[in-house]
XYZ file of C-alpha atoms in Angstrom:
258
model
C 128.023 93.010 55.968
C 132.128 93.906 56.297
C 135.227 95.257 55.277
C 138.272 92.745 56.227
C 140.045 91.328 52.096
C 142.067 93.078 50.687
C 143.953 92.839 46.531
C 143.250 94.678 44.144
C 141.986 93.460 40.956
C 142.731 93.656 37.566
C 141.751 96.570 35.388
C 140.372 96.043 31.768
C 139.503 98.214 28.910
C 136.568 96.601 27.724
C 132.918 95.932 29.873
C 132.502 92.411 29.028
C 129.444 93.052 28.849
C 128.826 92.109 24.926
C 129.570 88.385 24.740
C 129.802 88.897 20.986
C 128.410 85.190 20.616
C 126.272 84.730 17.396
C 124.832 81.369 16.602
C 124.849 81.238 12.473
C 127.524 83.103 11.347
C 130.529 83.496 13.882
C 134.257 83.741 13.220
C 135.868 81.627 16.588
C 134.601 79.176 18.375
C 135.279 79.612 22.517
C 135.177 77.326 25.729
C 134.553 79.373 28.776
C 135.788 76.729 31.376
C 134.305 77.260 35.635
C 135.761 75.832 38.612
C 133.826 77.056 40.817
C 136.326 76.895 44.405
C 134.299 77.765 47.616
C 136.654 80.479 48.376
C 138.302 80.723 45.196
C 137.456 80.292 40.949
C 139.737 79.729 38.816
C 138.216 80.724 34.192
C 140.465 79.255 31.734
C 139.003 80.447 27.456
C 139.541 77.311 25.156
C 140.204 77.469 22.266
C 139.271 73.963 20.474
C 143.185 72.766 19.446
C 144.294 75.742 19.898
C 145.221 77.537 23.156
C 144.101 77.269 26.581
C 144.106 80.651 28.283
C 143.993 80.998 32.093
C 141.827 84.165 33.230
C 143.699 86.793 35.700
C 141.596 88.461 37.975
C 143.958 90.266 40.188
C 147.172 91.686 40.911
C 149.402 88.862 42.249
C 152.409 87.118 41.020
C 152.411 83.592 39.878
C 148.931 81.317 40.737
C 147.586 84.056 42.957
C 146.606 86.679 40.112
C 144.696 83.645 38.647
C 142.405 83.524 41.546
C 139.502 85.324 42.575
C 137.698 85.628 46.329
C 134.186 83.921 46.306
C 133.082 87.377 47.240
C 130.471 89.593 46.829
C 130.359 93.236 47.508
C 128.142 95.590 47.230
C 129.375 99.415 46.533
C 127.549 102.480 48.429
C 125.677 103.354 45.730
C 123.784 99.834 46.379
C 125.072 97.929 42.297
C 126.929 94.816 42.965
C 130.913 94.403 42.070
C 133.894 92.159 43.138
C 135.620 95.260 43.982
C 136.998 94.623 47.694
C 135.918 98.828 48.405
C 132.694 97.250 48.716
C 130.977 95.660 51.522
C 130.560 91.918 51.529
C 127.213 90.880 50.391
C 128.394 87.334 51.022
C 131.239 84.848 52.015
C 129.276 82.081 50.992
C 128.188 81.486 47.756
C 129.554 78.327 46.735
C 128.003 76.487 49.498
C 124.788 78.976 50.141
C 123.925 77.779 46.449
C 125.202 73.957 47.054
C 122.898 73.866 50.553
C 119.880 76.113 49.922
C 119.490 76.647 46.225
C 115.897 77.393 46.070
C 116.149 80.117 48.889
C 115.505 83.143 45.629
C 118.436 85.537 47.964
C 121.185 82.349 47.213
C 119.905 82.291 43.713
C 120.652 85.844 43.341
C 124.275 86.447 45.261
C 125.502 83.326 43.163
C 124.103 84.520 39.645
C 125.446 88.071 40.708
C 128.989 86.863 41.775
C 129.161 84.401 38.680
C 128.261 87.611 36.491
C 130.579 89.151 37.930
C 133.361 86.725 36.954
C 131.735 86.060 33.492
C 132.632 90.153 32.419
C 135.940 90.482 33.497
C 136.573 87.129 32.141
C 135.258 88.326 28.554
C 137.326 91.849 28.930
C 140.024 90.547 30.072
C 140.129 88.360 27.004
C 138.744 90.906 24.547
C 141.729 93.975 26.291
C 144.208 92.048 25.561
C 143.358 90.343 21.999
C 142.462 93.266 21.024
C 142.722 92.501 17.262
C 140.973 89.179 17.463
C 137.262 87.512 18.783
C 136.044 91.003 17.350
C 132.463 89.228 16.171
C 131.042 86.479 15.812
C 131.689 84.175 18.536
C 130.064 80.492 19.414
C 130.714 79.763 23.096
C 130.382 76.781 24.957
C 130.121 76.875 28.420
C 130.846 74.415 31.690
C 130.744 74.929 34.915
C 131.738 72.252 37.742
C 129.836 71.556 40.431
C 130.101 69.776 43.936
C 128.519 66.463 43.730
C 128.995 62.894 44.852
C 127.587 61.232 42.043
C 126.579 62.749 38.180
C 122.548 62.753 38.847
C 120.557 65.004 37.344
C 118.379 67.525 39.243
C 122.062 68.711 40.851
C 123.162 68.723 37.247
C 120.763 70.174 36.600
C 120.146 73.257 38.931
C 124.138 74.456 38.456
C 123.347 73.666 34.728
C 120.840 76.868 34.714
C 122.617 79.131 37.553
C 125.067 79.544 34.932
C 123.177 79.585 32.412
C 121.114 82.559 33.857
C 124.344 84.315 35.018
C 125.660 84.721 31.266
C 122.676 86.271 30.626
C 123.035 88.369 33.773
C 126.184 89.241 32.247
C 125.102 90.330 29.320
C 122.664 93.440 30.348
C 123.302 96.807 30.302
C 123.693 98.990 33.081
C 125.426 97.367 36.611
C 125.303 94.130 38.059
C 121.744 94.560 40.670
C 119.501 92.556 42.587
C 116.931 94.120 40.295
C 118.449 93.130 37.530
C 119.887 89.232 39.231
C 115.970 89.479 39.602
C 115.256 89.510 36.422
C 117.045 87.158 34.784
C 116.229 84.725 36.733
C 112.485 84.776 35.890
C 113.047 85.298 32.784
C 111.173 82.845 29.924
C 114.198 81.056 28.368
C 112.218 81.802 25.053
C 113.013 86.177 26.867
C 117.420 84.634 26.741
C 118.959 85.057 23.589
C 121.596 82.312 24.170
C 120.078 79.142 24.089
C 120.668 76.997 27.254
C 122.246 73.933 25.477
C 126.096 75.691 24.856
C 125.880 75.447 28.886
C 126.893 72.361 30.723
C 127.745 71.469 34.286
C 129.372 68.317 35.618
C 130.922 67.096 38.307
C 133.939 68.538 39.632
C 135.227 64.368 40.552
C 134.916 64.318 37.044
C 135.936 67.544 35.273
C 139.763 66.702 37.676
C 139.927 63.466 36.617
C 139.706 65.085 32.814
C 141.709 67.505 33.645
C 144.643 65.162 34.536
C 144.400 63.137 31.658
C 144.075 65.722 28.976
C 147.506 67.101 30.596
C 148.940 63.059 30.780
C 147.225 60.852 27.968
C 149.411 58.437 26.803
C 151.695 58.822 30.846
C 148.413 57.809 33.093
C 147.763 55.002 30.663
C 148.430 51.621 31.906
C 146.575 47.855 32.293
C 145.349 47.585 36.648
C 146.213 51.550 36.616
C 143.626 53.761 38.952
C 144.291 56.745 40.012
C 142.982 58.512 42.962
C 142.870 62.391 43.092
C 142.123 64.209 46.249
C 141.377 68.477 46.180
C 141.070 69.713 48.816
C 139.193 73.126 49.371
C 138.286 75.335 51.929
C 134.773 73.310 52.101
C 135.020 70.829 50.480
C 137.167 67.930 50.041
C 137.284 65.861 46.439
C 137.685 62.336 45.473
C 137.657 60.896 42.432
C 138.887 57.798 41.453
C 139.442 56.294 38.242
C 141.216 54.157 35.602
C 142.727 55.105 32.130
C 143.416 52.852 29.641
C 143.659 51.831 25.734
C 141.308 49.144 24.536
C 142.670 46.010 23.216
C 141.407 45.734 19.707
C 140.166 49.213 18.542
C 142.710 50.819 20.339
C 139.989 54.295 22.198
C 141.161 55.107 25.251
C 138.892 55.195 28.173
C 137.975 56.734 31.287
C 136.461 54.662 33.805
C 135.411 56.748 36.769
C 134.541 55.298 40.312
C 132.886 58.286 42.199
């Protein structure tokens, strides 16, 4: 445990506990995307075909406002928090889960941190859009994970993590180790949002897709290849890919080389 970080979280009027999820009668479709970095987390909420909202976490200017330090704290009453006034529980949440995904303590801390980030993101969305998203939301949640290839085992572990974290975020009351343990041990039948609404994909593929979405035509070309280098504080991601248009039917294709 320790204290050393200096930043101030944004406050929101809503608490973000209620996801307002309604599988059958929804008014809005939303996608929440997680960039779960070693040192910082970034979150976006997307209204498909309409707009993409970057979620601010801290009181800062520029891009720093959208970077949530990947640190879990413990308050004086034993509850977990994102507030840097508490004692540091873990600063290596992502790497710990990557290296020891079967360790219960690692699972609890990762789920607790992500649950708090989810609560904040939903609280900010509801607070900054007070006349929208009042009820009936259909959520899809996507998180990138570190992997050299799109293997089913890794994808399943990270998918299960964000799935359980989402449900922990929806538990009334503070996020605690006991609350996290109950959600991690719960049968899927006890959780109200089906796992089908949660996806995990390799970070390198997510980076390639983001590049293409921002430059759909400019990036294309016969025999043109791209390499994206993401230098993180704990990992180095390199993705190479081609983006081309089919000569006969005109469809666009992203071919990854990872």
